[in-house]
Short mmCIF file of C-alpha atoms in Angstrom, two decimals:
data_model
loop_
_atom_site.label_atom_id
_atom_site.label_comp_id
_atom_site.label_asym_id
_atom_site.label_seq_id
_atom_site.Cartn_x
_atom_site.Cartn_y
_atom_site.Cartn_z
CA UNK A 1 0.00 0.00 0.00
CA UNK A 2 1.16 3.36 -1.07
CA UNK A 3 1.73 5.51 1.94
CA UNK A 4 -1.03 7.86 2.73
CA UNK A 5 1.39 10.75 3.68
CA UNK A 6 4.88 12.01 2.60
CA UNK A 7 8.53 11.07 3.99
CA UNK A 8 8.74 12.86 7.17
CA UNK A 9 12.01 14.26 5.52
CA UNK A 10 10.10 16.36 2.80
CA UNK A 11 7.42 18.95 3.26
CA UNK A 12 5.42 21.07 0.72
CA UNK A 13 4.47 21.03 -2.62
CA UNK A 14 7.42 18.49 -3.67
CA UNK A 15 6.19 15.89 -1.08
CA UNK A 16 2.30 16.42 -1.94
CA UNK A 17 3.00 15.78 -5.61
CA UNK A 18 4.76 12.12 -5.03
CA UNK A 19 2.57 11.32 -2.49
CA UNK A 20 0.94 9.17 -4.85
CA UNK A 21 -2.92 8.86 -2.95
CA UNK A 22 -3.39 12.72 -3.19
CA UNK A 23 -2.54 12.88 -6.50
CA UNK A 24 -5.27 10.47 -7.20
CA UNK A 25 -7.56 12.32 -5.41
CA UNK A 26 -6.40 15.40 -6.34
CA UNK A 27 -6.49 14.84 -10.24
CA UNK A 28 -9.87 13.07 -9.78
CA UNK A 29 -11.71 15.99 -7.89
CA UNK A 30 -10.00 18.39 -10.66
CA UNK A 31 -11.31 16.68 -13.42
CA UNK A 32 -14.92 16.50 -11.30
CA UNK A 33 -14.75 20.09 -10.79
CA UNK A 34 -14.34 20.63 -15.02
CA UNK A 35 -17.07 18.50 -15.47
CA UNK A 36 -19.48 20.23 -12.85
CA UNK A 37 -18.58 23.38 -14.96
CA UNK A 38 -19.10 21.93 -18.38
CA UNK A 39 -22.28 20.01 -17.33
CA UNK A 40 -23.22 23.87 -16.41
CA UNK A 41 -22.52 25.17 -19.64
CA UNK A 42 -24.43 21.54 -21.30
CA UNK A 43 -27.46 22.58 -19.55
CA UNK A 44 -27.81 26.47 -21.50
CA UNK A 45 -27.09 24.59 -24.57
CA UNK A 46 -29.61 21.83 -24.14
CA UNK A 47 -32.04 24.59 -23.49
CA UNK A 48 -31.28 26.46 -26.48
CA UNK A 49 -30.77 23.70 -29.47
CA UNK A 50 -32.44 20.65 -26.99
CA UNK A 51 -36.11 21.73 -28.43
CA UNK A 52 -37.38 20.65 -24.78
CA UNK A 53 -41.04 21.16 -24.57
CA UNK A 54 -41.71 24.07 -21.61
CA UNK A 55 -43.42 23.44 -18.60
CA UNK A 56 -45.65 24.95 -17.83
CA UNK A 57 -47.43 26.29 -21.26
CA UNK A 58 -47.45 29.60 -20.52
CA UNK A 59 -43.35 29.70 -20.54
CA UNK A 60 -43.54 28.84 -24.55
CA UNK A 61 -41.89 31.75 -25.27
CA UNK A 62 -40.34 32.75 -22.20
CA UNK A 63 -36.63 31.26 -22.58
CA UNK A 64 -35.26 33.27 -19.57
CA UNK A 65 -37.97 31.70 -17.27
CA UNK A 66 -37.08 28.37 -18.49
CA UNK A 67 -33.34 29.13 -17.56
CA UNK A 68 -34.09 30.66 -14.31
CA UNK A 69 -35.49 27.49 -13.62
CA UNK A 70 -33.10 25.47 -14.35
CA UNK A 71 -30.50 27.28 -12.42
CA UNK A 72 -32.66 27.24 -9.48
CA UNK A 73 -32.73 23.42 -9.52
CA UNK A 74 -29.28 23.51 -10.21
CA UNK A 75 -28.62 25.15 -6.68
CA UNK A 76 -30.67 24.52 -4.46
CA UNK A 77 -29.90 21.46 -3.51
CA UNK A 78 -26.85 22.74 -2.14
CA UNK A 79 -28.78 24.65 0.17
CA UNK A 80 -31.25 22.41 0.90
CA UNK A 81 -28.69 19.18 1.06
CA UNK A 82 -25.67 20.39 2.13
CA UNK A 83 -25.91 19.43 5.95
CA UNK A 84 -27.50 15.86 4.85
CA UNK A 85 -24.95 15.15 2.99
CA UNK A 86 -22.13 15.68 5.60
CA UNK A 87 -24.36 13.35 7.70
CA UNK A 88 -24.52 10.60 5.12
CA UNK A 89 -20.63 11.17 4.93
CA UNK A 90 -19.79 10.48 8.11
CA UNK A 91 -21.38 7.14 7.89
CA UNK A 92 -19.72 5.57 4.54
CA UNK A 93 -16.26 5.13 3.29
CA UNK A 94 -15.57 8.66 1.74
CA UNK A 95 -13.55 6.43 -1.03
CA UNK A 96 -17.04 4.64 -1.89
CA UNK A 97 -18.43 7.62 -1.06
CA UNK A 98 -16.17 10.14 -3.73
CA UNK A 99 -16.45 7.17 -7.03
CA UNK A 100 -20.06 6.61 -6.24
CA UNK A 101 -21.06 9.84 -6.82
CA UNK A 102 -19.11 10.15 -10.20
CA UNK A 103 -20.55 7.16 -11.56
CA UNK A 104 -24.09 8.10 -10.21
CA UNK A 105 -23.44 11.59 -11.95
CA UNK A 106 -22.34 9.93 -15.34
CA UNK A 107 -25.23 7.46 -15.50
CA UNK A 108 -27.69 10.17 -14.74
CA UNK A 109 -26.09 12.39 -17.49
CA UNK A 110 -25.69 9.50 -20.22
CA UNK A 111 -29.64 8.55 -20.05
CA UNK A 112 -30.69 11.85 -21.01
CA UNK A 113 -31.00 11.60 -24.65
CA UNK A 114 -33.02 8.39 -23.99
CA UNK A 115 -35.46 10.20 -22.09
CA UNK A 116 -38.39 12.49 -23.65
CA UNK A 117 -37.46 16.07 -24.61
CA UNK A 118 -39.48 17.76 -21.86
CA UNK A 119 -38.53 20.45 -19.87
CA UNK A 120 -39.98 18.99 -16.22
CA UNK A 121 -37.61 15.94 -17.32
CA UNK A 122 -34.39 18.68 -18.03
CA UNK A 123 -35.24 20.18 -14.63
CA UNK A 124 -35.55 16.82 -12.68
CA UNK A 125 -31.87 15.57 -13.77
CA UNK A 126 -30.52 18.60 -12.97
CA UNK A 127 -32.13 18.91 -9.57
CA UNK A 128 -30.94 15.02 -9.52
CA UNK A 129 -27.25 15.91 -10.48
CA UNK A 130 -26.94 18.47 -8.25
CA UNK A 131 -27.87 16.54 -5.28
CA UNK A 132 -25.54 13.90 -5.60
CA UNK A 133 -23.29 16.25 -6.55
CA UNK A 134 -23.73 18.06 -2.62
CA UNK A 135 -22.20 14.60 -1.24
CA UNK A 136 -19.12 14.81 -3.30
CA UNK A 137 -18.08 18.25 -1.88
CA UNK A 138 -17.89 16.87 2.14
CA UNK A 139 -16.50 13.64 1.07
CA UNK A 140 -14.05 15.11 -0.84
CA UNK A 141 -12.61 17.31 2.14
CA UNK A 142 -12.73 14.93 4.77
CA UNK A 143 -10.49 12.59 2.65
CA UNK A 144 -8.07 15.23 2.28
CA UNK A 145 -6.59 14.60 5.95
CA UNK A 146 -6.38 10.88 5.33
CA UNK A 147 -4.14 11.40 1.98
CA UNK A 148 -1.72 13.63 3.32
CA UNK A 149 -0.09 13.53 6.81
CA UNK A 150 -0.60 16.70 9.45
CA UNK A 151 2.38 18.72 7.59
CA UNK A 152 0.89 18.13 4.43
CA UNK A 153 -2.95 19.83 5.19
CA UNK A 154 -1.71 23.49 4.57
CA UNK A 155 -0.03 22.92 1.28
CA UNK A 156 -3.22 20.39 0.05
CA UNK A 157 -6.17 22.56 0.71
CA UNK A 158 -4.04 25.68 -0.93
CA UNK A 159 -3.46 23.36 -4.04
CA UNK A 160 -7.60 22.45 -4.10
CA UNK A 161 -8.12 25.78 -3.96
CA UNK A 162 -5.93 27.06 -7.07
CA UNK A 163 -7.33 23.67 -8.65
CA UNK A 164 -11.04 24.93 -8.03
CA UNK A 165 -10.86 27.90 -9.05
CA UNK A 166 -8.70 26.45 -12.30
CA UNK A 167 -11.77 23.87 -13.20
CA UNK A 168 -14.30 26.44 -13.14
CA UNK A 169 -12.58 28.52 -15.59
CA UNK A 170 -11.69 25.41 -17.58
CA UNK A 171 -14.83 24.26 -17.74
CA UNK A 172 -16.18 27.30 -18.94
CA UNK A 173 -13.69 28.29 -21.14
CA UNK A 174 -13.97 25.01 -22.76
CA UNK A 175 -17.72 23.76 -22.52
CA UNK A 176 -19.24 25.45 -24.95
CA UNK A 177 -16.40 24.49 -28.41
CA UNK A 178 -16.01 20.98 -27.13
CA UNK A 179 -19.21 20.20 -27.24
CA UNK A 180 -19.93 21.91 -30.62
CA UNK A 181 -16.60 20.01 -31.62
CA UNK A 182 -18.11 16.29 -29.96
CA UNK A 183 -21.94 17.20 -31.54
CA UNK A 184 -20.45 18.05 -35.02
CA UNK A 185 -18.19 15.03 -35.18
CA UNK A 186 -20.14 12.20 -33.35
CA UNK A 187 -23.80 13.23 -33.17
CA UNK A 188 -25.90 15.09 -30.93
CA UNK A 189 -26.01 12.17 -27.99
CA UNK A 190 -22.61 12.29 -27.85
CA UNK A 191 -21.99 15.50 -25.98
CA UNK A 192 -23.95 13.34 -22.67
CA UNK A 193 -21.76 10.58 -23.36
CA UNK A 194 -18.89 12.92 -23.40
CA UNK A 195 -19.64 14.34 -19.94
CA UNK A 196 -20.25 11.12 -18.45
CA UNK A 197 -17.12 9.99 -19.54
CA UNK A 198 -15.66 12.38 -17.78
CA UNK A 199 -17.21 11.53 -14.66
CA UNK A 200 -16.22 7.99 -15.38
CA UNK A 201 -12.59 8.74 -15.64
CA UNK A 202 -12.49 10.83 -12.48
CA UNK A 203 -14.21 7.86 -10.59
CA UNK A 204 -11.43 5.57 -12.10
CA UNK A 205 -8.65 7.91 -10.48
CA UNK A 206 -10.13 8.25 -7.24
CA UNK A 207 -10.49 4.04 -7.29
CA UNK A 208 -6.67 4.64 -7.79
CA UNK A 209 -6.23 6.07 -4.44
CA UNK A 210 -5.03 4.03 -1.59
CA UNK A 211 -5.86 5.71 1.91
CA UNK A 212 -6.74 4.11 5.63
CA UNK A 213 -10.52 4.87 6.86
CA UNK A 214 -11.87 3.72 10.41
CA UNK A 215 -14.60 1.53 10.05
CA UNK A 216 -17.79 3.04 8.86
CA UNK A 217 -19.60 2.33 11.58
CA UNK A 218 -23.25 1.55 11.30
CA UNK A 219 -23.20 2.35 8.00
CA UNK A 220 -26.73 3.36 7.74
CA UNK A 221 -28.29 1.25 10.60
CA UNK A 222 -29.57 3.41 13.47
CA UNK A 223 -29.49 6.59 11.40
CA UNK A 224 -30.93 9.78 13.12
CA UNK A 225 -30.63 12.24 10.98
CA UNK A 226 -31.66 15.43 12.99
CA UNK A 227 -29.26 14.08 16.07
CA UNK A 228 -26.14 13.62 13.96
CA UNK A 229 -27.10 17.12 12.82
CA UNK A 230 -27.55 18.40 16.47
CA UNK A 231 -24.46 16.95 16.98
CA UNK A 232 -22.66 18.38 14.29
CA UNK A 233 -23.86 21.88 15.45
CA UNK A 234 -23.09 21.40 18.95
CA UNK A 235 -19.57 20.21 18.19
CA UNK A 236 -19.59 23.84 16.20
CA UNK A 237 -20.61 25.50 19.06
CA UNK A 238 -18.04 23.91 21.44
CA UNK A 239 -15.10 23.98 19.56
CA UNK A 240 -14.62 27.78 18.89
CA UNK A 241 -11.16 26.95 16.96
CA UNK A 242 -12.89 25.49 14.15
CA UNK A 243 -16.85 27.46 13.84
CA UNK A 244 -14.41 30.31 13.92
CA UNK A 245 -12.06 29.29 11.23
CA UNK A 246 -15.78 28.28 8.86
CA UNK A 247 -16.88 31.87 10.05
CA UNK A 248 -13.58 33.04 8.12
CA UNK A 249 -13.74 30.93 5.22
CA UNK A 250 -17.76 32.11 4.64
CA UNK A 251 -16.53 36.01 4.82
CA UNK A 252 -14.33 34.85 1.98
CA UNK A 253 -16.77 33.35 -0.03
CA UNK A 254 -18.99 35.76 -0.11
CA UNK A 255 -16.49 38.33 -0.96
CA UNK A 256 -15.44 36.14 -4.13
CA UNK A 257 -19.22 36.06 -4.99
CA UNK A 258 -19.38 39.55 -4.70
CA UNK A 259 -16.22 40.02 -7.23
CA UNK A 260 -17.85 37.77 -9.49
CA UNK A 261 -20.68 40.27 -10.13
CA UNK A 262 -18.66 43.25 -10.11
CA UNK A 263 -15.95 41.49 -12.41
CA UNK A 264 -18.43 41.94 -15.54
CA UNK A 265 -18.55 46.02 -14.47
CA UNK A 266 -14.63 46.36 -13.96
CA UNK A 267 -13.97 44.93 -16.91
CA UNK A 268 -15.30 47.65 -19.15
CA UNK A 269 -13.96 49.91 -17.02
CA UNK A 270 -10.35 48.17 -17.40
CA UNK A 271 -10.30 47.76 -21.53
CA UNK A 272 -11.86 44.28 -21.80
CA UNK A 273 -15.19 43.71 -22.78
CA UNK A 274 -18.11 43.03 -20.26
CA UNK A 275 -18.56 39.51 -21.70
CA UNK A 276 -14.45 38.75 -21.23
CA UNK A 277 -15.32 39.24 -17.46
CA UNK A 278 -13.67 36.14 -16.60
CA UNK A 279 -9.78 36.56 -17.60
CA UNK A 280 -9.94 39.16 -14.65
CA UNK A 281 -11.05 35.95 -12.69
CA UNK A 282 -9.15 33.40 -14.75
CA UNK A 283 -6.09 36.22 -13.07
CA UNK A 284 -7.59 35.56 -9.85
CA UNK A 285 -7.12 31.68 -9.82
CA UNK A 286 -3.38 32.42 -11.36
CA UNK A 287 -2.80 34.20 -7.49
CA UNK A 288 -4.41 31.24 -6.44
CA UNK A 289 -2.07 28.84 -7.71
CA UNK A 290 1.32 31.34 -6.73
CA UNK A 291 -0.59 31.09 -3.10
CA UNK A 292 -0.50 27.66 -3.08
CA UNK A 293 3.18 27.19 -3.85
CA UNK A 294 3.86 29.70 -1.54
CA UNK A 295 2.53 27.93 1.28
CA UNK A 296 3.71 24.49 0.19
CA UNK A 297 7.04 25.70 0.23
CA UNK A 298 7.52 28.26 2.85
CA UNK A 299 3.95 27.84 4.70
CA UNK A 300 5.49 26.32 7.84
CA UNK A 301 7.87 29.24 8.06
CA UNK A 302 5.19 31.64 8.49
CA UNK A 303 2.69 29.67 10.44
CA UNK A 304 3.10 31.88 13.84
CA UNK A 305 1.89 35.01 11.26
CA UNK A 306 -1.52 35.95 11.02
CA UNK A 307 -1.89 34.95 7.34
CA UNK A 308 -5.64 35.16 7.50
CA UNK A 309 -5.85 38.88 8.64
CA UNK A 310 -2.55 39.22 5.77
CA UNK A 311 -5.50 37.96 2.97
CA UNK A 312 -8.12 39.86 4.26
CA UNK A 313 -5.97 42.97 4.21
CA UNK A 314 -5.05 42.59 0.54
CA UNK A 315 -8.62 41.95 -0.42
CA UNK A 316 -9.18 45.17 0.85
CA UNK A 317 -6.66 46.74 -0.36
CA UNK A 318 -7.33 45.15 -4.11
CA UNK A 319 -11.40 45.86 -3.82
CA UNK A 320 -10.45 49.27 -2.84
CA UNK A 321 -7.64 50.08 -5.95
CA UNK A 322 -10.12 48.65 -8.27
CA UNK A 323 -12.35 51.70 -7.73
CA UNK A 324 -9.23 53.92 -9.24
CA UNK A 325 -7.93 51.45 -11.91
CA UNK A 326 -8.04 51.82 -15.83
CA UNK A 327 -4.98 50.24 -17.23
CA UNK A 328 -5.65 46.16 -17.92
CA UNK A 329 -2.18 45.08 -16.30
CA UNK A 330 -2.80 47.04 -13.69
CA UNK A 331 -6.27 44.97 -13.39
CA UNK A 332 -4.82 41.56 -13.78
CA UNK A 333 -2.41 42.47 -11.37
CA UNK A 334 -4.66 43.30 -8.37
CA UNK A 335 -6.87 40.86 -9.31
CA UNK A 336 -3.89 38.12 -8.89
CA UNK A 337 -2.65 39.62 -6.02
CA UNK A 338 -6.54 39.42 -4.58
CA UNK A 339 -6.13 36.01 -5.42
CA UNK A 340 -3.13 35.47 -3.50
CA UNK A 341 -4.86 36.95 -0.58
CA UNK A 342 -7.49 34.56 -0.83
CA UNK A 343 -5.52 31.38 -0.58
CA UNK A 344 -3.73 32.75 2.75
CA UNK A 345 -7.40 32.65 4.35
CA UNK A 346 -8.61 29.32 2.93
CA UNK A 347 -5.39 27.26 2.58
CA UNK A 348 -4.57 27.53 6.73
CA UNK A 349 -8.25 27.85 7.84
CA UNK A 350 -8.94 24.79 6.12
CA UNK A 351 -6.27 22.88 7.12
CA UNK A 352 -7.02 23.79 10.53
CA UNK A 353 -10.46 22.46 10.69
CA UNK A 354 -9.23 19.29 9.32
CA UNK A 355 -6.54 19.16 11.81
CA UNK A 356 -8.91 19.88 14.67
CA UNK A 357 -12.18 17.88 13.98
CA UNK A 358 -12.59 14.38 14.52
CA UNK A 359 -12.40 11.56 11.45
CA UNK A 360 -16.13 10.61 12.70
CA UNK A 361 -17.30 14.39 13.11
CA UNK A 362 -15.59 15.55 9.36
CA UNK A 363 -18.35 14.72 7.17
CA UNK A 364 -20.85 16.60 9.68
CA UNK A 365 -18.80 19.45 9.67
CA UNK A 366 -17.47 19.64 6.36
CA UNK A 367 -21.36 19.29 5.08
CA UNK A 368 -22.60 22.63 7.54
CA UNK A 369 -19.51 24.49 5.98
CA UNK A 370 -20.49 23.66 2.38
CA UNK A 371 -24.08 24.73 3.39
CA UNK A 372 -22.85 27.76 5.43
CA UNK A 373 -20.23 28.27 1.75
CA UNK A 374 -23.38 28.03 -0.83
CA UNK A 375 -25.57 30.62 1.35
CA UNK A 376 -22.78 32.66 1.12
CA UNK A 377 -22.04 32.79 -2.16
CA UNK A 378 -26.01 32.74 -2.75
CA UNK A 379 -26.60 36.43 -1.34
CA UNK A 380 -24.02 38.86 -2.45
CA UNK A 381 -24.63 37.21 -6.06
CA UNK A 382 -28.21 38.62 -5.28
CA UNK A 383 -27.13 41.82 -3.45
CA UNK A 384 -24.31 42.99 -5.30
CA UNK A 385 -26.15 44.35 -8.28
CA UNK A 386 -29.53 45.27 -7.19
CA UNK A 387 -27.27 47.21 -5.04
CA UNK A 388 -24.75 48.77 -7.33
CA UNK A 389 -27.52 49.84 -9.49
CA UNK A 390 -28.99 51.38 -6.56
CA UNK A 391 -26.29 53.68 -5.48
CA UNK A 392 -25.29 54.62 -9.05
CA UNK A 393 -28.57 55.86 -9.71
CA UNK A 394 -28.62 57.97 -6.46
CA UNK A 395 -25.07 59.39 -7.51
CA UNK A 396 -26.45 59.85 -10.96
CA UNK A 397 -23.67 58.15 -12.42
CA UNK A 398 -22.56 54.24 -13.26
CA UNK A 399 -18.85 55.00 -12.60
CA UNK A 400 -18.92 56.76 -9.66
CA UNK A 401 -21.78 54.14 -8.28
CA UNK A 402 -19.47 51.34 -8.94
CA UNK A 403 -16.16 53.38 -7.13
CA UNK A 404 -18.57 53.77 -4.09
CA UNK A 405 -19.52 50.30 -3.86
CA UNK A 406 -15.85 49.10 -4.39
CA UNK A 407 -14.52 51.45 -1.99
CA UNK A 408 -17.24 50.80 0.94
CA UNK A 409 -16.50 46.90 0.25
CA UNK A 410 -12.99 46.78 0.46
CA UNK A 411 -13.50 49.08 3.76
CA UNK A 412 -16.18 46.06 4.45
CA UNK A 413 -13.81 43.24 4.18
CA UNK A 414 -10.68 44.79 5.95
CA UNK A 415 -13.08 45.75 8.98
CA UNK A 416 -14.22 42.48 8.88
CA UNK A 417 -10.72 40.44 8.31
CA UNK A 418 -9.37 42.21 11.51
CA UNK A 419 -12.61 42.24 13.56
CA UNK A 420 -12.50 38.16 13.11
CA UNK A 421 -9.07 37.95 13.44
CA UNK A 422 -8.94 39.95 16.95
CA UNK A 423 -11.85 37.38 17.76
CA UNK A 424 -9.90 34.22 16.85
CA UNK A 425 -5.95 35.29 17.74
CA UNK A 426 -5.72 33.66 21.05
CA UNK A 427 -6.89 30.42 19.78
CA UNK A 428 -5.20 30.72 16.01
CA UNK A 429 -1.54 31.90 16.88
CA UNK A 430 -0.48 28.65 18.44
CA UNK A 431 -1.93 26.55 16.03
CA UNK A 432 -1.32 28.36 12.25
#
């Protein structure tokens, strides 16, 4: 058996990358992430060129009600799931767990062109998808721990980070042309069998990965699922170290939300069109990834510094400079350098949460914080323009609307970095 940790003699990125379980893992979630993202991008097309009968009548014309739809299936399971899911976790082999999902995913996806072209049938395999897709997430983190030794978390959950942020704009980038490429070539059916695929291979590399679990326990028997939910909260509520560190990692979430919807603004403002709104957050994963092998390699050298209040700080810094900046270096730059700031709040609060919680509790734990995550990112996505439009037209002006917003957020976020940070420093300095 491969060992499930690297030689106490290395440390960082070096050892994670011939530590051959997380590289299983690690290359299998990747390739899961693209494929969440393409299956995404499947779902607009399918709408648009699927000739799916609406549901109800009265949306025969109404395309955008048809997609709102859709999305709304697409998420809220995550809301509505997320704790369950951690539950379920807790009580399974997260192995089993991580390839049953995948192949659940690809069978789901494959049998769509088989089914009738109705849209209640679209909407019901993507609310379907979705859901198993909410068990992935937890299992996914709580094998993290059991693939790479204590020395090893840091440097891992940086490296998912940059990896995350890489599928999505992978699988965007790349969704719609490969599947025009697969349809043209191979048929229209073939773009499902395509994504499944893909699914398929990323349950093959997981199968790959060789890590110890305790026994699942009662694997099902005996299963109370508001109690293990109770006790998932009330472990939250006694151990401060760790509801604290999910506190931080929320606040950082819903910041990257709200850059999301101000992205398509700053970009006209920076010499990019509003629809190439995603190279300034394809530049935001690249300070993702230089985060990452920053902390891999010289992490442990800085772990009695308060790198979360560091990241905070240069979010609001970035937020606030992006109210001022026209030049499109000067853009990619800050929006890297936000991206670096980023990964020195979620690579060591992560890690520290899987330090500190229990293999039997991380499923629990992991599910509330992908619950707590998907909230997050839910509202400012809902706030951010309703509210930008607001205070532009009370300024009379778009520009200066947008520089107030920017400016008050990056206050927002700094305030908020250091408020949590004052909260948390007894408990975090010893332990980052």
């Amino acid at each position: 058996m491969h060992p499930a940790s690297p030689p106490p003699d290395r440390s960082g990125l070096d050892a994670l990358l011939r530590n051959r379980p997380f590289l299983a893992l690690w290359t299998g979630q990747l390739l899961a992430q693209v494929a969440d993202k393409i299956f995404y991008v499947l779902l607009i097309i399918l709408l648009k060129t699927g000739d799916y009968r609406p549901w109800p009548v009265s949306w025969q014309h109404s395309e955008n009600s048809m997609l709102s739809a859709v999305m709304i299936a697409y998420t809220l399971p995550a809301i509505v799931f997320g704790s369950a899911a951690g539950i379920v976790v807790d009580r399974f082999s997260k192995k089993q767990m991580l390839i049953a999902c995948n192949v659940i995913r690809a069978l789901l996806i494959v049998a769509l062109p088989f089914l009738p072209k109705a849209f209640v049938v679209l909407l019901t395999m993507t609310f379907l998808v979705s859901t198993v897709t909410q068990f992935f997430a937890p299992a996914e983190a709580a094998a993290i721990p059991l693939a790479v030794g204590r020395e090893g978390l840091m440097s891992a959950n940086a490296l998912f980070a940059s990896s995350t942020m890489g599928g999505i704009i992978v699988g965007m980038t790349i969704g719609e042309p490969l599947f025009s490429w697969v349809k043209h070539s191979f048929g229209a059916a073939s773009q499902e069998f395509l994504l499944g695929g893909l699914y398929l291979i990323s349950a093959g590399l997981i199968y790959t990965m060789r890590i110890k679990e305790a026994h699942a326990g009662s694997s099902g028997k005996n299963v109370h699922p508001w109690q293990d939910l109770k006790e998932g909260l009330r472990y939250l509520k006694q151990n401060h170290l760790v509801s604290n560190a999910m506190v931080q990692l929320t606040i950082l979430y819903s910041v990257f939300a709200a850059l999301q919807v101000l992205a398509i603004a700053l970009s006209g403002k920076i010499g990019l069109k509003e629809t190439q709104f995603g190279f300034l957050l394809a530049a935001a994963g690249v300070g993702m990834v230089f985060g990452a092998a920053f902390l891999g390699n010289w992490g442990a050298s800085f772990h009695q510094k308060p790198l979360p209040l560091i990241g905070f700080l240069m979010m609001g810094f970035v937020l606030a400079m992006f109210a001022f900046v026209r030049q499109l270096w000067v853009g990619f730059g800050l929006s890297a350098l936000f991206g670096f700031g980023a990964s020195l709040i979620n690579g060591p609060m992560q890690a520290l949460i899987q330090e500190k919680t229990p293999e039997s509790m991380r499923g629990k734990v992991f599910g509330l914080e992908n619950n707590a995550i998907n909230i997050a990112l839910s509202l400012p996505l809902a706030l951010t323009g309703p509210l930008t439009d607001a205070v532009s037209k009370a300024v009379g002006s778009d520009d200066v609307g947008l520089r107030i917003v920017l400016l008050s957020l990056g206050f927002l976020v700094s305030l908020m970095g250091m408020a949590a940070w004052r909260h948390t420093r007894k408990m975090l300095r010893d332990v980052l």
